[in-house]
Amino acid sequence: MKIELLISDRTDDLIAEGADIALRLGLGPLADSAFGARLLASAPRLVVASPAYLAQRGVPHTLADLSRHDRIVGPGLLGRRGWDFGRAGSVTSVAIDGRVQVASAEGVMACVKAGLGIAVVSRWMCRAELERDEVRPVLSDYVLEPVDVHAVYPAGPHPVPKVRAFSDYLAAKLA
């Protein structure tokens, strides 16, 4: 199997790109399409900031505290309209006007580590930084909707064997 990896936060046309498979990250179900799709994994999300930022600006303890903090929002529409927090069976939406808007997940983490503000990220995005104490979780009493990772393929509901094998591999690695 030969793999050519193209990384983009855009939703490119698989057929026009000649791609056998794409990974789509998002909240909730995928938009309807003629493509086949398979949910590979869901990643919990959390709110993080750098220790230096928290030392300078303080730790937010309530959702109202977010208005006094700089917010970093990432690629696509994920988080640009607001952050939805769950707690005790109810959901509260917080309008977010990001001080920094970044076009890539890596850029979001770079901005957080540089102390530019607070961001919502998947646990996958920040696992290493959490382990090294380069970022810290805040507002841990609240739950955010997980980000889903789907494999999308243009072959309809039954992918060709190489796509099935690759998506099986990814599902096992992401589990």
JSON list of N, CA, C and O in Angstrom, two decimals, residues 72-126:
[
{"chain": "A", "resi": 72, "resn": "ILE", "atom": "N", "xyz": [-8.58, 31.62, 22.11]},
{"chain": "A", "resi": 72, "resn": "ILE", "atom": "CA", "xyz": [-7.98, 31.21, 20.85]},
{"chain": "A", "resi": 72, "resn": "ILE", "atom": "C", "xyz": [-8.94, 30.23, 20.20]},
{"chain": "A", "resi": 72, "resn": "ILE", "atom": "O", "xyz": [-9.36, 29.27, 20.83]},
{"chain": "A", "resi": 73, "resn": "VAL", "atom": "N", "xyz": [-9.32, 30.48, 18.95]},
{"chain": "A", "resi": 73, "resn": "VAL", "atom": "CA", "xyz": [-10.20, 29.55, 18.24]},
{"chain": "A", "resi": 73, "resn": "VAL", "atom": "C", "xyz": [-9.46, 28.98, 17.05]},
{"chain": "A", "resi": 73, "resn": "VAL", "atom": "O", "xyz": [-8.60, 29.61, 16.46]},
{"chain": "A", "resi": 74, "resn": "GLY", "atom": "N", "xyz": [-9.83, 27.74, 16.74]},
{"chain": "A", "resi": 74, "resn": "GLY", "atom": "CA", "xyz": [-9.08, 26.99, 15.75]},
{"chain": "A", "resi": 74, "resn": "GLY", "atom": "C", "xyz": [-9.73, 26.91, 14.39]},
{"chain": "A", "resi": 74, "resn": "GLY", "atom": "O", "xyz": [-10.57, 27.73, 14.03]},
{"chain": "A", "resi": 75, "resn": "PRO", "atom": "N", "xyz": [-9.33, 25.88, 13.65]},
{"chain": "A", "resi": 75, "resn": "PRO", "atom": "CA", "xyz": [-9.70, 25.76, 12.24]},
{"chain": "A", "resi": 75, "resn": "PRO", "atom": "C", "xyz": [-11.18, 25.52, 12.01]},
{"chain": "A", "resi": 75, "resn": "PRO", "atom": "O", "xyz": [-11.89, 25.04, 12.89]},
{"chain": "A", "resi": 76, "resn": "GLY", "atom": "N", "xyz": [-11.63, 25.85, 10.81]},
{"chain": "A", "resi": 76, "resn": "GLY", "atom": "CA", "xyz": [-13.01, 25.62, 10.41]},
{"chain": "A", "resi": 76, "resn": "GLY", "atom": "C", "xyz": [-13.97, 26.40, 11.28]},
{"chain": "A", "resi": 76, "resn": "GLY", "atom": "O", "xyz": [-13.64, 27.46, 11.83]},
{"chain": "A", "resi": 77, "resn": "LEU", "atom": "N", "xyz": [-15.16, 25.88, 11.42]},
{"chain": "A", "resi": 77, "resn": "LEU", "atom": "CA", "xyz": [-16.17, 26.54, 12.24]},
{"chain": "A", "resi": 77, "resn": "LEU", "atom": "C", "xyz": [-16.17, 26.03, 13.67]},
{"chain": "A", "resi": 77, "resn": "LEU", "atom": "O", "xyz": [-16.93, 26.50, 14.50]},
{"chain": "A", "resi": 78, "resn": "LEU", "atom": "N", "xyz": [-15.32, 25.04, 13.95]},
{"chain": "A", "resi": 78, "resn": "LEU", "atom": "CA", "xyz": [-15.28, 24.43, 15.26]},
{"chain": "A", "resi": 78, "resn": "LEU", "atom": "C", "xyz": [-14.90, 25.47, 16.32]},
{"chain": "A", "resi": 78, "resn": "LEU", "atom": "O", "xyz": [-13.77, 25.91, 16.39]},
{"chain": "A", "resi": 79, "resn": "GLY", "atom": "N", "xyz": [-15.87, 25.88, 17.10]},
{"chain": "A", "resi": 79, "resn": "GLY", "atom": "CA", "xyz": [-15.61, 26.82, 18.18]},
{"chain": "A", "resi": 79, "resn": "GLY", "atom": "C", "xyz": [-15.69, 28.28, 17.84]},
{"chain": "A", "resi": 79, "resn": "GLY", "atom": "O", "xyz": [-15.65, 29.12, 18.71]},
{"chain": "A", "resi": 80, "resn": "ARG", "atom": "N", "xyz": [-15.83, 28.62, 16.57]},
{"chain": "A", "resi": 80, "resn": "ARG", "atom": "CA", "xyz": [-15.85, 30.05, 16.21]},
{"chain": "A", "resi": 80, "resn": "ARG", "atom": "C", "xyz": [-17.20, 30.70, 16.54]},
{"chain": "A", "resi": 80, "resn": "ARG", "atom": "O", "xyz": [-17.27, 31.91, 16.67]},
{"chain": "A", "resi": 81, "resn": "ARG", "atom": "N", "xyz": [-18.23, 29.92, 16.64]},
{"chain": "A", "resi": 81, "resn": "ARG", "atom": "CA", "xyz": [-19.55, 30.48, 16.95]},
{"chain": "A", "resi": 81, "resn": "ARG", "atom": "C", "xyz": [-19.81, 30.49, 18.46]},
{"chain": "A", "resi": 81, "resn": "ARG", "atom": "O", "xyz": [-20.70, 31.16, 18.93]},
{"chain": "A", "resi": 82, "resn": "GLY", "atom": "N", "xyz": [-19.05, 29.70, 19.18]},
{"chain": "A", "resi": 82, "resn": "GLY", "atom": "CA", "xyz": [-19.23, 29.63, 20.63]},
{"chain": "A", "resi": 82, "resn": "GLY", "atom": "C", "xyz": [-18.80, 28.28, 21.15]},
{"chain": "A", "resi": 82, "resn": "GLY", "atom": "O", "xyz": [-18.57, 27.35, 20.38]},
{"chain": "A", "resi": 83, "resn": "TRP", "atom": "N", "xyz": [-18.66, 28.21, 22.44]},
{"chain": "A", "resi": 83, "resn": "TRP", "atom": "CA", "xyz": [-18.29, 26.96, 23.09]},
{"chain": "A", "resi": 83, "resn": "TRP", "atom": "C", "xyz": [-19.48, 26.50, 23.91]},
{"chain": "A", "resi": 83, "resn": "TRP", "atom": "O", "xyz": [-20.05, 27.27, 24.69]},
{"chain": "A", "resi": 84, "resn": "ASP", "atom": "N", "xyz": [-19.88, 25.25, 23.75]},
{"chain": "A", "resi": 84, "resn": "ASP", "atom": "CA", "xyz": [-21.02, 24.67, 24.47]},
{"chain": "A", "resi": 84, "resn": "ASP", "atom": "C", "xyz": [-20.51, 23.79, 25.60]},
{"chain": "A", "resi": 84, "resn": "ASP", "atom": "O", "xyz": [-19.81, 22.81, 25.36]},
{"chain": "A", "resi": 85, "resn": "PHE", "atom": "N", "xyz": [-20.88, 24.14, 26.82]},
{"chain": "A", "resi": 85, "resn": "PHE", "atom": "CA", "xyz": [-20.43, 23.42, 28.01]},
{"chain": "A", "resi": 85, "resn": "PHE", "atom": "C", "xyz": [-21.60, 22.69, 28.64]},
{"chain": "A", "resi": 85, "resn": "PHE", "atom": "O", "xyz": [-22.66, 23.28, 28.85]},
{"chain": "A", "resi": 86, "resn": "GLY", "atom": "N", "xyz": [-21.41, 21.43, 28.98]},
{"chain": "A", "resi": 86, "resn": "GLY", "atom": "CA", "xyz": [-22.42, 20.65, 29.67]},
{"chain": "A", "resi": 86, "resn": "GLY", "atom": "C", "xyz": [-22.07, 20.51, 31.14]},
{"chain": "A", "resi": 86, "resn": "GLY", "atom": "O", "xyz": [-20.90, 20.38, 31.51]},
{"chain": "A", "resi": 87, "resn": "ARG", "atom": "N", "xyz": [-23.13, 20.55, 31.96]},
{"chain": "A", "resi": 87, "resn": "ARG", "atom": "CA", "xyz": [-22.92, 20.37, 33.40]},
{"chain": "A", "resi": 87, "resn": "ARG", "atom": "C", "xyz": [-24.27, 20.10, 34.04]},
{"chain": "A", "resi": 87, "resn": "ARG", "atom": "O", "xyz": [-25.23, 20.81, 33.77]},
{"chain": "A", "resi": 88, "resn": "ALA", "atom": "N", "xyz": [-24.34, 19.05, 34.83]},
{"chain": "A", "resi": 88, "resn": "ALA", "atom": "CA", "xyz": [-25.56, 18.68, 35.56]},
{"chain": "A", "resi": 88, "resn": "ALA", "atom": "C", "xyz": [-26.76, 18.55, 34.63]},
{"chain": "A", "resi": 88, "resn": "ALA", "atom": "O", "xyz": [-27.85, 18.99, 34.95]},
{"chain": "A", "resi": 89, "resn": "GLY", "atom": "N", "xyz": [-26.54, 17.98, 33.45]},
{"chain": "A", "resi": 89, "resn": "GLY", "atom": "CA", "xyz": [-27.65, 17.71, 32.53]},
{"chain": "A", "resi": 89, "resn": "GLY", "atom": "C", "xyz": [-28.09, 18.87, 31.68]},
{"chain": "A", "resi": 89, "resn": "GLY", "atom": "O", "xyz": [-29.03, 18.74, 30.90]},
{"chain": "A", "resi": 90, "resn": "SER", "atom": "N", "xyz": [-27.47, 20.03, 31.81]},
{"chain": "A", "resi": 90, "resn": "SER", "atom": "CA", "xyz": [-27.85, 21.16, 30.95]},
{"chain": "A", "resi": 90, "resn": "SER", "atom": "C", "xyz": [-26.63, 21.65, 30.18]},
{"chain": "A", "resi": 90, "resn": "SER", "atom": "O", "xyz": [-25.49, 21.41, 30.57]},
{"chain": "A", "resi": 91, "resn": "VAL", "atom": "N", "xyz": [-26.91, 22.34, 29.09]},
{"chain": "A", "resi": 91, "resn": "VAL", "atom": "CA", "xyz": [-25.84, 22.85, 28.23]},
{"chain": "A", "resi": 91, "resn": "VAL", "atom": "C", "xyz": [-25.90, 24.38, 28.24]},
{"chain": "A", "resi": 91, "resn": "VAL", "atom": "O", "xyz": [-26.97, 24.97, 28.07]},
{"chain": "A", "resi": 92, "resn": "THR", "atom": "N", "xyz": [-24.75, 25.00, 28.41]},
{"chain": "A", "resi": 92, "resn": "THR", "atom": "CA", "xyz": [-24.64, 26.45, 28.37]},
{"chain": "A", "resi": 92, "resn": "THR", "atom": "C", "xyz": [-23.72, 26.82, 27.22]},
{"chain": "A", "resi": 92, "resn": "THR", "atom": "O", "xyz": [-22.60, 26.31, 27.13]},
{"chain": "A", "resi": 93, "resn": "SER", "atom": "N", "xyz": [-24.18, 27.71, 26.36]},
{"chain": "A", "resi": 93, "resn": "SER", "atom": "CA", "xyz": [-23.37, 28.17, 25.24]},
{"chain": "A", "resi": 93, "resn": "SER", "atom": "C", "xyz": [-22.75, 29.51, 25.60]},
{"chain": "A", "resi": 93, "resn": "SER", "atom": "O", "xyz": [-23.43, 30.41, 26.08]},
{"chain": "A", "resi": 94, "resn": "VAL", "atom": "N", "xyz": [-21.46, 29.61, 25.38]},
{"chain": "A", "resi": 94, "resn": "VAL", "atom": "CA", "xyz": [-20.73, 30.84, 25.67]},
{"chain": "A", "resi": 94, "resn": "VAL", "atom": "C", "xyz": [-20.27, 31.43, 24.34]},
{"chain": "A", "resi": 94, "resn": "VAL", "atom": "O", "xyz": [-19.55, 30.77, 23.58]},
{"chain": "A", "resi": 95, "resn": "ALA", "atom": "N", "xyz": [-20.71, 32.64, 24.05]},
{"chain": "A", "resi": 95, "resn": "ALA", "atom": "CA", "xyz": [-20.28, 33.32, 22.82]},
{"chain": "A", "resi": 95, "resn": "ALA", "atom": "C", "xyz": [-18.79, 33.59, 22.92]},
{"chain": "A", "resi": 95, "resn": "ALA", "atom": "O", "xyz": [-18.30, 34.04, 23.95]},
{"chain": "A", "resi": 96, "resn": "ILE", "atom": "N", "xyz": [-18.10, 33.30, 21.85]},
{"chain": "A", "resi": 96, "resn": "ILE", "atom": "CA", "xyz": [-16.64, 33.46, 21.84]},
{"chain": "A", "resi": 96, "resn": "ILE", "atom": "C", "xyz": [-16.25, 34.41, 20.72]},
{"chain": "A", "resi": 96, "resn": "ILE", "atom": "O", "xyz": [-16.59, 34.21, 19.57]},
{"chain": "A", "resi": 97, "resn": "ASP", "atom": "N", "xyz": [-15.53, 35.46, 21.11]},
{"chain": "A", "resi": 97, "resn": "ASP", "atom": "CA", "xyz": [-14.91, 36.34, 20.14]},
{"chain": "A", "resi": 97, "resn": "ASP", "atom": "C", "xyz": [-13.43, 36.15, 20.32]},
{"chain": "A", "resi": 97, "resn": "ASP", "atom": "O", "xyz": [-12.82, 36.75, 21.20]},
{"chain": "A", "resi": 98, "resn": "GLY", "atom": "N", "xyz": [-12.87, 35.25, 19.54]},
{"chain": "A", "resi": 98, "resn": "GLY", "atom": "CA", "xyz": [-11.48, 34.88, 19.73]},
{"chain": "A", "resi": 98, "resn": "GLY", "atom": "C", "xyz": [-10.53, 36.02, 19.44]},
{"chain": "A", "resi": 98, "resn": "GLY", "atom": "O", "xyz": [-10.62, 36.67, 18.41]},
{"chain": "A", "resi": 99, "resn": "ARG", "atom": "N", "xyz": [-9.62, 36.25, 20.36]},
{"chain": "A", "resi": 99, "resn": "ARG", "atom": "CA", "xyz": [-8.56, 37.25, 20.15]},
{"chain": "A", "resi": 99, "resn": "ARG", "atom": "C", "xyz": [-7.64, 36.77, 19.04]},
{"chain": "A", "resi": 99, "resn": "ARG", "atom": "O", "xyz": [-7.15, 37.55, 18.24]},
{"chain": "A", "resi": 100, "resn": "VAL", "atom": "N", "xyz": [-7.45, 35.44, 19.01]},
{"chain": "A", "resi": 100, "resn": "VAL", "atom": "CA", "xyz": [-6.59, 34.82, 18.00]},
{"chain": "A", "resi": 100, "resn": "VAL", "atom": "C", "xyz": [-7.41, 33.76, 17.29]},
{"chain": "A", "resi": 100, "resn": "VAL", "atom": "O", "xyz": [-8.02, 32.92, 17.93]},
{"chain": "A", "resi": 101, "resn": "GLN", "atom": "N", "xyz": [-7.41, 33.80, 15.95]},
{"chain": "A", "resi": 101, "resn": "GLN", "atom": "CA", "xyz": [-8.06, 32.77, 15.15]},
{"chain": "A", "resi": 101, "resn": "GLN", "atom": "C", "xyz": [-6.97, 32.10, 14.32]},
{"chain": "A", "resi": 101, "resn": "GLN", "atom": "O", "xyz": [-6.22, 32.78, 13.62]},
{"chain": "A", "resi": 102, "resn": "VAL", "atom": "N", "xyz": [-6.90, 30.78, 14.43]},
{"chain": "A", "resi": 102, "resn": "VAL", "atom": "CA", "xyz": [-5.81, 30.03, 13.83]},
{"chain": "A", "resi": 102, "resn": "VAL", "atom": "C", "xyz": [-6.38, 29.01, 12.86]},
{"chain": "A", "resi": 102, "resn": "VAL", "atom": "O", "xyz": [-7.43, 28.42, 13.10]},
{"chain": "A", "resi": 103, "resn": "ALA", "atom": "N", "xyz": [-5.68, 28.78, 11.75]},
{"chain": "A", "resi": 103, "resn": "ALA", "atom": "CA", "xyz": [-6.17, 27.89, 10.69]},
{"chain": "A", "resi": 103, "resn": "ALA", "atom": "C", "xyz": [-5.76, 26.43, 10.86]},
{"chain": "A", "resi": 103, "resn": "ALA", "atom": "O", "xyz": [-6.12, 25.61, 10.04]},
{"chain": "A", "resi": 104, "resn": "SER", "atom": "N", "xyz": [-5.01, 26.09, 11.91]},
{"chain": "A", "resi": 104, "resn": "SER", "atom": "CA", "xyz": [-4.60, 24.70, 12.09]},
{"chain": "A", "resi": 104, "resn": "SER", "atom": "C", "xyz": [-4.59, 24.34, 13.57]},
{"chain": "A", "resi": 104, "resn": "SER", "atom": "O", "xyz": [-4.37, 25.21, 14.43]},
{"chain": "A", "resi": 105, "resn": "ALA", "atom": "N", "xyz": [-4.77, 23.07, 13.85]},
{"chain": "A", "resi": 105, "resn": "ALA", "atom": "CA", "xyz": [-4.73, 22.59, 15.23]},
{"chain": "A", "resi": 105, "resn": "ALA", "atom": "C", "xyz": [-3.36, 22.82, 15.84]},
{"chain": "A", "resi": 105, "resn": "ALA", "atom": "O", "xyz": [-3.24, 23.20, 17.01]},
{"chain": "A", "resi": 106, "resn": "GLU", "atom": "N", "xyz": [-2.31, 22.60, 15.06]},
{"chain": "A", "resi": 106, "resn": "GLU", "atom": "CA", "xyz": [-0.96, 22.82, 15.55]},
{"chain": "A", "resi": 106, "resn": "GLU", "atom": "C", "xyz": [-0.74, 24.28, 15.92]},
{"chain": "A", "resi": 106, "resn": "GLU", "atom": "O", "xyz": [-0.07, 24.60, 16.90]},
{"chain": "A", "resi": 107, "resn": "GLY", "atom": "N", "xyz": [-1.34, 25.17, 15.15]},
{"chain": "A", "resi": 107, "resn": "GLY", "atom": "CA", "xyz": [-1.24, 26.59, 15.44]},
{"chain": "A", "resi": 107, "resn": "GLY", "atom": "C", "xyz": [-1.94, 26.97, 16.73]},
{"chain": "A", "resi": 107, "resn": "GLY", "atom": "O", "xyz": [-1.46, 27.82, 17.48]},
{"chain": "A", "resi": 108, "resn": "VAL", "atom": "N", "xyz": [-3.07, 26.33, 16.99]},
{"chain": "A", "resi": 108, "resn": "VAL", "atom": "CA", "xyz": [-3.79, 26.58, 18.25]},
{"chain": "A", "resi": 108, "resn": "VAL", "atom": "C", "xyz": [-2.89, 26.22, 19.42]},
{"chain": "A", "resi": 108, "resn": "VAL", "atom": "O", "xyz": [-2.72, 26.99, 20.36]},
{"chain": "A", "resi": 109, "resn": "MET", "atom": "N", "xyz": [-2.27, 25.03, 19.36]},
{"chain": "A", "resi": 109, "resn": "MET", "atom": "CA", "xyz": [-1.41, 24.60, 20.47]},
{"chain": "A", "resi": 109, "resn": "MET", "atom": "C", "xyz": [-0.20, 25.51, 20.61]},
{"chain": "A", "resi": 109, "resn": "MET", "atom": "O", "xyz": [0.23, 25.82, 21.73]},
{"chain": "A", "resi": 110, "resn": "ALA", "atom": "N", "xyz": [0.37, 25.97, 19.51]},
{"chain": "A", "resi": 110, "resn": "ALA", "atom": "CA", "xyz": [1.51, 26.89, 19.57]},
{"chain": "A", "resi": 110, "resn": "ALA", "atom": "C", "xyz": [1.12, 28.18, 20.27]},
{"chain": "A", "resi": 110, "resn": "ALA", "atom": "O", "xyz": [1.87, 28.71, 21.10]},
{"chain": "A", "resi": 111, "resn": "CYS", "atom": "N", "xyz": [-0.07, 28.69, 19.96]},
{"chain": "A", "resi": 111, "resn": "CYS", "atom": "CA", "xyz": [-0.55, 29.93, 20.59]},
{"chain": "A", "resi": 111, "resn": "CYS", "atom": "C", "xyz": [-0.81, 29.72, 22.08]},
{"chain": "A", "resi": 111, "resn": "CYS", "atom": "O", "xyz": [-0.51, 30.60, 22.90]},
{"chain": "A", "resi": 112, "resn": "VAL", "atom": "N", "xyz": [-1.40, 28.59, 22.44]},
{"chain": "A", "resi": 112, "resn": "VAL", "atom": "CA", "xyz": [-1.66, 28.30, 23.85]},
{"chain": "A", "resi": 112, "resn": "VAL", "atom": "C", "xyz": [-0.33, 28.23, 24.61]},
{"chain": "A", "resi": 112, "resn": "VAL", "atom": "O", "xyz": [-0.16, 28.87, 25.65]},
{"chain": "A", "resi": 113, "resn": "LYS", "atom": "N", "xyz": [0.63, 27.47, 24.08]},
{"chain": "A", "resi": 113, "resn": "LYS", "atom": "CA", "xyz": [1.92, 27.33, 24.76]},
{"chain": "A", "resi": 113, "resn": "LYS", "atom": "C", "xyz": [2.66, 28.66, 24.85]},
{"chain": "A", "resi": 113, "resn": "LYS", "atom": "O", "xyz": [3.40, 28.89, 25.81]},
{"chain": "A", "resi": 114, "resn": "ALA", "atom": "N", "xyz": [2.42, 29.56, 23.89]},
{"chain": "A", "resi": 114, "resn": "ALA", "atom": "CA", "xyz": [3.05, 30.89, 23.92]},
{"chain": "A", "resi": 114, "resn": "ALA", "atom": "C", "xyz": [2.37, 31.84, 24.90]},
{"chain": "A", "resi": 114, "resn": "ALA", "atom": "O", "xyz": [2.81, 32.97, 25.07]},
{"chain": "A", "resi": 115, "resn": "GLY", "atom": "N", "xyz": [1.28, 31.37, 25.51]},
{"chain": "A", "resi": 115, "resn": "GLY", "atom": "CA", "xyz": [0.60, 32.20, 26.52]},
{"chain": "A", "resi": 115, "resn": "GLY", "atom": "C", "xyz": [-0.34, 33.24, 25.95]},
{"chain": "A", "resi": 115, "resn": "GLY", "atom": "O", "xyz": [-0.63, 34.24, 26.61]},
{"chain": "A", "resi": 116, "resn": "LEU", "atom": "N", "xyz": [-0.85, 33.01, 24.73]},
{"chain": "A", "resi": 116, "resn": "LEU", "atom": "CA", "xyz": [-1.74, 33.99, 24.10]},
{"chain": "A", "resi": 116, "resn": "LEU", "atom": "C", "xyz": [-3.19, 33.88, 24.53]},
{"chain": "A", "resi": 116, "resn": "LEU", "atom": "O", "xyz": [-4.00, 34.73, 24.17]},
{"chain": "A", "resi": 117, "resn": "GLY", "atom": "N", "xyz": [-3.54, 32.82, 25.28]},
{"chain": "A", "resi": 117, "resn": "GLY", "atom": "CA", "xyz": [-4.92, 32.71, 25.72]},
{"chain": "A", "resi": 117, "resn": "GLY", "atom": "C", "xyz": [-5.33, 31.29, 26.04]},
{"chain": "A", "resi": 117, "resn": "GLY", "atom": "O", "xyz": [-4.49, 30.39, 26.19]},
{"chain": "A", "resi": 118, "resn": "ILE", "atom": "N", "xyz": [-6.65, 31.13, 26.12]},
{"chain": "A", "resi": 118, "resn": "ILE", "atom": "CA", "xyz": [-7.29, 29.86, 26.47]},
{"chain": "A", "resi": 118, "resn": "ILE", "atom": "C", "xyz": [-7.91, 29.29, 25.20]},
{"chain": "A", "resi": 118, "resn": "ILE", "atom": "O", "xyz": [-8.44, 30.03, 24.38]},
{"chain": "A", "resi": 119, "resn": "ALA", "atom": "N", "xyz": [-7.88, 27.96, 25.06]},
{"chain": "A", "resi": 119, "resn": "ALA", "atom": "CA", "xyz": [-8.46, 27.32, 23.88]},
{"chain": "A", "resi": 119, "resn": "ALA", "atom": "C", "xyz": [-9.17, 26.03, 24.27]},
{"chain": "A", "resi": 119, "resn": "ALA", "atom": "O", "xyz": [-8.86, 25.41, 25.29]},
{"chain": "A", "resi": 120, "resn": "VAL", "atom": "N", "xyz": [-10.11, 25.64, 23.42]},
{"chain": "A", "resi": 120, "resn": "VAL", "atom": "CA", "xyz": [-10.74, 24.32, 23.52]},
{"chain": "A", "resi": 120, "resn": "VAL", "atom": "C", "xyz": [-10.03, 23.43, 22.51]},
{"chain": "A", "resi": 120, "resn": "VAL", "atom": "O", "xyz": [-9.92, 23.78, 21.33]},
{"chain": "A", "resi": 121, "resn": "VAL", "atom": "N", "xyz": [-9.52, 22.30, 23.00]},
{"chain": "A", "resi": 121, "resn": "VAL", "atom": "CA", "xyz": [-8.77, 21.37, 22.14]},
{"chain": "A", "resi": 121, "resn": "VAL", "atom": "C", "xyz": [-9.18, 19.95, 22.47]},
{"chain": "A", "resi": 121, "resn": "VAL", "atom": "O", "xyz": [-9.72, 19.67, 23.54]},
{"chain": "A", "resi": 122, "resn": "SER", "atom": "N", "xyz": [-8.90, 19.04, 21.55]},
{"chain": "A", "resi": 122, "resn": "SER", "atom": "CA", "xyz": [-9.12, 17.62, 21.84]},
{"chain": "A", "resi": 122, "resn": "SER", "atom": "C", "xyz": [-7.98, 17.12, 22.71]},
{"chain": "A", "resi": 122, "resn": "SER", "atom": "O", "xyz": [-6.87, 17.64, 22.66]},
{"chain": "A", "resi": 123, "resn": "ARG", "atom": "N", "xyz": [-8.27, 16.10, 23.50]},
{"chain": "A", "resi": 123, "resn": "ARG", "atom": "CA", "xyz": [-7.23, 15.51, 24.34]},
{"chain": "A", "resi": 123, "resn": "ARG", "atom": "C", "xyz": [-6.09, 14.98, 23.48]},
{"chain": "A", "resi": 123, "resn": "ARG", "atom": "O", "xyz": [-4.93, 15.03, 23.87]},
{"chain": "A", "resi": 124, "resn": "TRP", "atom": "N", "xyz": [-6.41, 14.50, 22.26]},
{"chain": "A", "resi": 124, "resn": "TRP", "atom": "CA", "xyz": [-5.36, 14.03, 21.34]},
{"chain": "A", "resi": 124, "resn": "TRP", "atom": "C", "xyz": [-4.39, 15.15, 21.01]},
{"chain": "A", "resi": 124, "resn": "TRP", "atom": "O", "xyz": [-3.20, 14.94, 20.91]},
{"chain": "A", "resi": 125, "resn": "MET", "atom": "N", "xyz": [-4.94, 16.35, 20.80]},
{"chain": "A", "resi": 125, "resn": "MET", "atom": "CA", "xyz": [-4.11, 17.49, 20.39]},
{"chain": "A", "resi": 125, "resn": "MET", "atom": "C", "xyz": [-3.10, 17.89, 21.45]},
{"chain": "A", "resi": 125, "resn": "MET", "atom": "O", "xyz": [-2.03, 18.39, 21.12]},
{"chain": "A", "resi": 126, "resn": "CYS", "atom": "N", "xyz": [-3.44, 17.68, 22.72]},
{"chain": "A", "resi": 126, "resn": "CYS", "atom": "CA", "xyz": [-2.60, 18.24, 23.78]},
{"chain": "A", "resi": 126, "resn": "CYS", "atom": "C", "xyz": [-2.04, 17.20, 24.73]},
{"chain": "A", "resi": 126, "resn": "CYS", "atom": "O", "xyz": [-1.51, 17.57, 25.78]}
]
